């Protein structure tokens, strides 16, 4: 069984937004609905100043708070770890949106909460998610942690990593490279 | 002339180019495009992007003529398999509601649809009369350039007009003016193999070349040093070892300080200079006092930093690069041509010419041309814009012209008919109110895809072109900007059938020529043209190129400085004879910018690219404008210290006033920009009401810019703008 994950090296990101639009095309989203976003921060004072950019999306938590609060089991976790929403079961209560500490969910035109799907139907065919494959700075590595030969397993072995808001105990499947 | 057959020997295969296409996509929920039968097969066609001039090769996936998505070609030099936000977003623009859907004729302040036949016959008749009364010289074709040139030239040759003009003077003209005169070639940097990368006013992360950024990352991983000099902390500054903010307008002084250090400390490549350069001693005589200390005073960069950069470059030479640049600095100031000259000189001083890890020329393959009836010879007069004309602008390249003065040429009666193709001067040239005078010509024909400002405010006729995904074009070399030892070519093939009543440019120009009675000059199809183009390449069929999208050849560049350069002296000219002969200084020396901010509320207005926009056309794309909205992309950047003094807070509205206009903008208060200037993205300020997503968002630097012509290369001096900024609306 696969155990899908993503490794993000935010220090490489230059904030171009290609990941956003590539994902929108892949999933045929309208312009103002996006599954990923960037957080910008400035540190320091001119001229000794640095900019930080952090790409954020659904963390596909191993212990997903959105799933625990869903009254209809519309939010579910696949055996490969991908967290998905069954639109037919969703009643639109939006508990999941409040529960997500990463603000990863967004309402679609039918007012069903949606989010990054880890390109669930494509990755099982061996395709790379476009947010990773289109990035000119190679910020994201997507892959299977159970496969020791995968690019992500090799990179994780070499680099020290961190997760966002670990204190919530969500155990995200998205890791960030520590600099 | 018969072109020698180009021997391809073997092609390098793109490993990922042919793969099995994945599962069924969902569809955009645009009202006029319903879901199609899910049994329909997914279609994949190789096109080339139109989001910027890099023309990344991309796979276009569609179903039932409905676009799904695009993917970069792994082999393409500019894309390396990656597309930027514009590449994805602009594909979807095929469905933009601002497209012109059929030919239009102006009636007062509005337009009414007409048939192609009527448009051709009316334009043909009017143009015929103008040529009869005022000669062909009174006709101007202006375009982004040079994609329409092949067809435009047929028309201009038939009527006898020398006035083919590109937008280059509004973009990068100093660079392209200088390199042929100084080096006789245009060299690109081999970033991936360099050990020291100096970027001044150039930013692959904003004016994006995806594979350029990819190569920079690879160089850094390998241990190369990246230094970014720019008044604004740009996207590349974020990944650089050093961001060196510079007082805007003083890059020339910084370059002179670097050269002074290299020469006075004897760090330059003496062998290379002695063997290949003319005018070195004149250059040194003229700039002996331009030391790092002097440059520090002018630029605000510490003298030690200037010396450190020069010494580090020398230590890495010849694998040290000053990026030759593009728009940034090359039409910005009255000293832009001298600045461009210094770029050549600094690279020559570190001896990186024709070296791996340095600079070398693009590798191109020669294309054949279609067998056709040639226009008979007609006498042509002098260019109306004076480019290359004694007594006017003798050193400006006549092949490119001076686009920004089109309204002036109309006003002076020199130009009576204007054709504007794939270009929007009303938004991308100085002083839009003045540009509107183009409308006063006797005939104005605009050939766009959308209702841009130029179409709305100047056109007498609008002849809409097919969207780029809807047309096949002749193959192109992929060279330029990024050095690559192998030649490679790509093709833009028709990925979707046209959804509106539009035509390819070939048919548009043919229609006009035929209406004027010029028969038989367009007796070829695009397929004939593609075949003829490839006739010089042994064994390469159009089918194979369509199949693979991009093809790379195995013949390749080999290091080695040429024995002779293709300049007037056959040497590298530190002193340019063409400038000297026309009353300019042959060697560059310090020239201050024409304008300086002086008062407490005065700033220099500078601009640059934002990664998700190219030009005014991308600023009407719903996907890209959604990013602008999410991140306040249209706000004007102001340094915190200056903002505090004026009582301006982040998100405040301010009034921005120049000698040309007064407008309102929102301010981003930041530490990431030099205190002397305010910065805006170049793309905004669309004022065509027919552009739903772009209309009224932000301001544009051209709103504030006076019409000017830099005398050596014809640039617009686009950052010689001083604005007064006051809080609130006044
Ligand atoms: S595509 Fe890559 S560089 Fe661009 S915003 Fe996304 S993560 Fe950052
Ligand atoms: S993994 Fe797929 S769904 Fe998630 S952000 Fe990337 S492209 Fe979008
Ligand atoms: S850089 Fe971006 S906009 Fe330019 S051609 Fe490539 S994908 Fe298109």
PDB file of N, CA and C in Angstrom, chain A residues 13-21 34-41 51 53-56 140, chain B residues 85 610-613 623-637 650 667-668 679 684:
ATOM      1  N   UNK A  13      10.734  28.767  -3.008  1.00  0.00           N
ATOM      2  CA  UNK A  13       9.553  29.352  -3.659  1.00  0.00           C
ATOM      3  C   UNK A  13       9.752  30.844  -3.924  1.00  0.00           C
ATOM      4  N   UNK A  14       9.376  31.284  -5.141  1.00  0.00           N
ATOM      5  CA  UNK A  14       9.475  32.699  -5.482  1.00  0.00           C
ATOM      6  C   UNK A  14       8.097  33.316  -5.709  1.00  0.00           C
ATOM      7  N   UNK A  15       7.064  32.593  -5.316  1.00  0.00           N
ATOM      8  CA  UNK A  15       5.732  33.195  -5.272  1.00  0.00           C
ATOM      9  C   UNK A  15       5.072  33.441  -6.611  1.00  0.00           C
ATOM     10  N   UNK A  16       5.289  32.545  -7.583  1.00  0.00           N
ATOM     11  CA  UNK A  16       4.813  32.838  -8.939  1.00  0.00           C
ATOM     12  C   UNK A  16       3.357  32.470  -9.177  1.00  0.00           C
ATOM     13  N   UNK A  17       2.795  31.619  -8.331  1.00  0.00           N
ATOM     14  CA  UNK A  17       1.384  31.267  -8.502  1.00  0.00           C
ATOM     15  C   UNK A  17       1.095  30.208  -9.559  1.00  0.00           C
ATOM     16  N   UNK A  18       2.130  29.633 -10.161  1.00  0.00           N
ATOM     17  CA  UNK A  18       1.896  28.608 -11.192  1.00  0.00           C
ATOM     18  C   UNK A  18       1.208  27.386 -10.593  1.00  0.00           C
ATOM     19  N   UNK A  19       1.597  27.042  -9.347  1.00  0.00           N
ATOM     20  CA  UNK A  19       1.000  25.877  -8.699  1.00  0.00           C
ATOM     21  C   UNK A  19      -0.504  26.058  -8.549  1.00  0.00           C
ATOM     22  N   UNK A  20      -0.897  27.280  -8.258  1.00  0.00           N
ATOM     23  CA  UNK A  20      -2.317  27.577  -8.078  1.00  0.00           C
ATOM     24  C   UNK A  20      -3.094  27.360  -9.382  1.00  0.00           C
ATOM     25  N   UNK A  21      -2.617  27.967 -10.472  1.00  0.00           N
ATOM     26  CA  UNK A  21      -3.385  27.910 -11.716  1.00  0.00           C
ATOM     27  C   UNK A  21      -3.304  26.510 -12.348  1.00  0.00           C
ATOM     28  N   UNK A  34      -9.309  28.196  -5.077  1.00  0.00           N
ATOM     29  CA  UNK A  34      -7.980  27.609  -5.212  1.00  0.00           C
ATOM     30  C   UNK A  34      -7.718  26.586  -4.116  1.00  0.00           C
ATOM     31  N   UNK A  35      -7.017  25.522  -4.454  1.00  0.00           N
ATOM     32  CA  UNK A  35      -6.698  24.480  -3.473  1.00  0.00           C
ATOM     33  C   UNK A  35      -5.376  24.736  -2.757  1.00  0.00           C
ATOM     34  N   UNK A  36      -4.601  25.686  -3.238  1.00  0.00           N
ATOM     35  CA  UNK A  36      -3.351  25.996  -2.539  1.00  0.00           C
ATOM     36  C   UNK A  36      -3.188  27.500  -2.456  1.00  0.00           C
ATOM     37  N   UNK A  37      -2.373  27.970  -1.535  1.00  0.00           N
ATOM     38  CA  UNK A  37      -2.175  29.407  -1.383  1.00  0.00           C
ATOM     39  C   UNK A  37      -0.752  29.674  -0.916  1.00  0.00           C
ATOM     40  N   UNK A  38      -0.387  30.940  -0.918  1.00  0.00           N
ATOM     41  CA  UNK A  38       0.946  31.342  -0.471  1.00  0.00           C
ATOM     42  C   UNK A  38       0.796  32.290   0.714  1.00  0.00           C
ATOM     43  N   UNK A  39       1.691  32.141   1.700  1.00  0.00           N
ATOM     44  CA  UNK A  39       1.719  33.103   2.800  1.00  0.00           C
ATOM     45  C   UNK A  39       3.027  33.875   2.720  1.00  0.00           C
ATOM     46  N   UNK A  40       2.883  35.192   2.635  1.00  0.00           N
ATOM     47  CA  UNK A  40       4.055  36.065   2.494  1.00  0.00           C
ATOM     48  C   UNK A  40       4.376  36.721   3.840  1.00  0.00           C
ATOM     49  N   UNK A  41       5.662  36.853   4.134  1.00  0.00           N
ATOM     50  CA  UNK A  41       6.102  37.530   5.352  1.00  0.00           C
ATOM     51  C   UNK A  41       7.407  38.279   5.088  1.00  0.00           C
ATOM     52  N   UNK A  51      12.434  38.100   2.629  1.00  0.00           N
ATOM     53  CA  UNK A  51      11.040  37.738   2.434  1.00  0.00           C
ATOM     54  C   UNK A  51      10.892  36.234   2.571  1.00  0.00           C
ATOM     55  N   UNK A  53       8.130  33.017   1.913  1.00  0.00           N
ATOM     56  CA  UNK A  53       6.881  32.608   1.265  1.00  0.00           C
ATOM     57  C   UNK A  53       6.638  31.145   1.617  1.00  0.00           C
ATOM     58  N   UNK A  54       5.466  30.861   2.131  1.00  0.00           N
ATOM     59  CA  UNK A  54       5.157  29.474   2.474  1.00  0.00           C
ATOM     60  C   UNK A  54       3.927  28.996   1.696  1.00  0.00           C
ATOM     61  N   UNK A  55       4.099  28.013   0.825  1.00  0.00           N
ATOM     62  CA  UNK A  55       2.936  27.416   0.155  1.00  0.00           C
ATOM     63  C   UNK A  55       2.161  26.528   1.128  1.00  0.00           C
ATOM     64  N   UNK A  56       0.848  26.705   1.146  1.00  0.00           N
ATOM     65  CA  UNK A  56       0.003  25.953   2.085  1.00  0.00           C
ATOM     66  C   UNK A  56      -1.157  25.319   1.325  1.00  0.00           C
ATOM     67  N   UNK A 140       8.021  21.504  -4.516  1.00  0.00           N
ATOM     68  CA  UNK A 140       7.331  20.342  -3.955  1.00  0.00           C
ATOM     69  C   UNK A 140       7.900  19.028  -4.509  1.00  0.00           C
TER      70      UNK A 140
ATOM     71  N   UNK B  85       2.354  30.594 -14.184  1.00  0.00           N
ATOM     72  CA  UNK B  85       0.915  30.841 -14.007  1.00  0.00           C
ATOM     73  C   UNK B  85       0.295  31.388 -15.291  1.00  0.00           C
ATOM     74  N   UNK B 610       5.482  41.255 -12.437  1.00  0.00           N
ATOM     75  CA  UNK B 610       5.009  40.409 -11.364  1.00  0.00           C
ATOM     76  C   UNK B 610       4.902  39.020 -11.980  1.00  0.00           C
ATOM     77  N   UNK B 611       5.238  37.970 -11.205  1.00  0.00           N
ATOM     78  CA  UNK B 611       5.374  36.653 -11.844  1.00  0.00           C
ATOM     79  C   UNK B 611       4.121  36.142 -12.558  1.00  0.00           C
ATOM     80  N   UNK B 612       2.944  36.605 -12.170  1.00  0.00           N
ATOM     81  CA  UNK B 612       1.758  36.050 -12.812  1.00  0.00           C
ATOM     82  C   UNK B 612       1.173  36.967 -13.890  1.00  0.00           C
ATOM     83  N   UNK B 613       1.929  37.985 -14.306  1.00  0.00           N
ATOM     84  CA  UNK B 613       1.481  38.813 -15.422  1.00  0.00           C
ATOM     85  C   UNK B 613       2.628  39.072 -16.385  1.00  0.00           C
ATOM     86  N   UNK B 623      -8.152  34.159 -14.246  1.00  0.00           N
ATOM     87  CA  UNK B 623      -7.343  33.356 -13.319  1.00  0.00           C
ATOM     88  C   UNK B 623      -6.189  34.174 -12.746  1.00  0.00           C
ATOM     89  N   UNK B 624      -5.535  34.935 -13.610  1.00  0.00           N
ATOM     90  CA  UNK B 624      -4.375  35.703 -13.163  1.00  0.00           C
ATOM     91  C   UNK B 624      -4.821  36.900 -12.323  1.00  0.00           C
ATOM     92  N   UNK B 625      -5.955  37.483 -12.679  1.00  0.00           N
ATOM     93  CA  UNK B 625      -6.445  38.604 -11.885  1.00  0.00           C
ATOM     94  C   UNK B 625      -6.953  38.140 -10.517  1.00  0.00           C
ATOM     95  N   UNK B 626      -7.358  36.887 -10.417  1.00  0.00           N
ATOM     96  CA  UNK B 626      -7.751  36.366  -9.102  1.00  0.00           C
ATOM     97  C   UNK B 626      -6.530  36.306  -8.181  1.00  0.00           C
ATOM     98  N   UNK B 627      -5.365  36.045  -8.735  1.00  0.00           N
ATOM     99  CA  UNK B 627      -4.132  36.052  -7.923  1.00  0.00           C
ATOM    100  C   UNK B 627      -3.838  37.490  -7.487  1.00  0.00           C
ATOM    101  N   UNK B 628      -3.977  38.424  -8.423  1.00  0.00           N
ATOM    102  CA  UNK B 628      -3.776  39.836  -8.098  1.00  0.00           C
ATOM    103  C   UNK B 628      -4.648  40.235  -6.918  1.00  0.00           C
ATOM    104  N   UNK B 629      -5.896  39.807  -6.972  1.00  0.00           N
ATOM    105  CA  UNK B 629      -6.836  40.151  -5.915  1.00  0.00           C
ATOM    106  C   UNK B 629      -6.415  39.509  -4.592  1.00  0.00           C
ATOM    107  N   UNK B 630      -5.996  38.244  -4.657  1.00  0.00           N
ATOM    108  CA  UNK B 630      -5.628  37.535  -3.428  1.00  0.00           C
ATOM    109  C   UNK B 630      -4.425  38.175  -2.745  1.00  0.00           C
ATOM    110  N   UNK B 631      -3.499  38.735  -3.522  1.00  0.00           N
ATOM    111  CA  UNK B 631      -2.255  39.256  -2.935  1.00  0.00           C
ATOM    112  C   UNK B 631      -2.071  40.756  -3.141  1.00  0.00           C
ATOM    113  N   UNK B 632      -3.134  41.490  -3.455  1.00  0.00           N
ATOM    114  CA  UNK B 632      -3.037  42.948  -3.669  1.00  0.00           C
ATOM    115  C   UNK B 632      -1.927  43.294  -4.656  1.00  0.00           C
ATOM    116  N   UNK B 633      -1.915  42.581  -5.747  1.00  0.00           N
ATOM    117  CA  UNK B 633      -0.834  42.735  -6.718  1.00  0.00           C
ATOM    118  C   UNK B 633      -0.749  44.095  -7.370  1.00  0.00           C
ATOM    119  N   UNK B 634      -1.855  44.851  -7.374  1.00  0.00           N
ATOM    120  CA  UNK B 634      -1.837  46.132  -8.083  1.00  0.00           C
ATOM    121  C   UNK B 634      -1.395  47.283  -7.177  1.00  0.00           C
ATOM    122  N   UNK B 635      -1.107  47.010  -5.907  1.00  0.00           N
ATOM    123  CA  UNK B 635      -0.707  48.086  -4.993  1.00  0.00           C
ATOM    124  C   UNK B 635       0.686  48.612  -5.354  1.00  0.00           C
ATOM    125  N   UNK B 636       0.901  49.871  -4.953  1.00  0.00           N
ATOM    126  CA  UNK B 636       2.176  50.544  -5.227  1.00  0.00           C
ATOM    127  C   UNK B 636       3.084  50.378  -4.010  1.00  0.00           C
ATOM    128  N   UNK B 637       4.285  49.851  -4.235  1.00  0.00           N
ATOM    129  CA  UNK B 637       5.196  49.590  -3.125  1.00  0.00           C
ATOM    130  C   UNK B 637       5.917  50.871  -2.712  1.00  0.00           C
ATOM    131  N   UNK B 650      -0.207  51.054   5.341  1.00  0.00           N
ATOM    132  CA  UNK B 650      -0.444  49.967   4.397  1.00  0.00           C
ATOM    133  C   UNK B 650      -1.914  49.927   3.982  1.00  0.00           C
ATOM    134  N   UNK B 667      -1.436  51.737  -1.564  1.00  0.00           N
ATOM    135  CA  UNK B 667      -0.022  51.599  -1.242  1.00  0.00           C
ATOM    136  C   UNK B 667       0.244  50.362  -0.401  1.00  0.00           C
ATOM    137  N   UNK B 668       1.307  49.639  -0.780  1.00  0.00           N
ATOM    138  CA  UNK B 668       1.848  48.583   0.087  1.00  0.00           C
ATOM    139  C   UNK B 668       3.070  49.179   0.775  1.00  0.00           C
ATOM    140  N   UNK B 679       7.340  51.466  -6.496  1.00  0.00           N
ATOM    141  CA  UNK B 679       7.348  50.415  -7.524  1.00  0.00           C
ATOM    142  C   UNK B 679       5.930  49.954  -7.806  1.00  0.00           C
ATOM    143  N   UNK B 684      -0.860  46.664 -15.014  1.00  0.00           N
ATOM    144  CA  UNK B 684      -2.236  47.070 -14.673  1.00  0.00           C
ATOM    145  C   UNK B 684      -2.663  48.376 -15.328  1.00  0.00           C
TER     146      UNK B 684
END
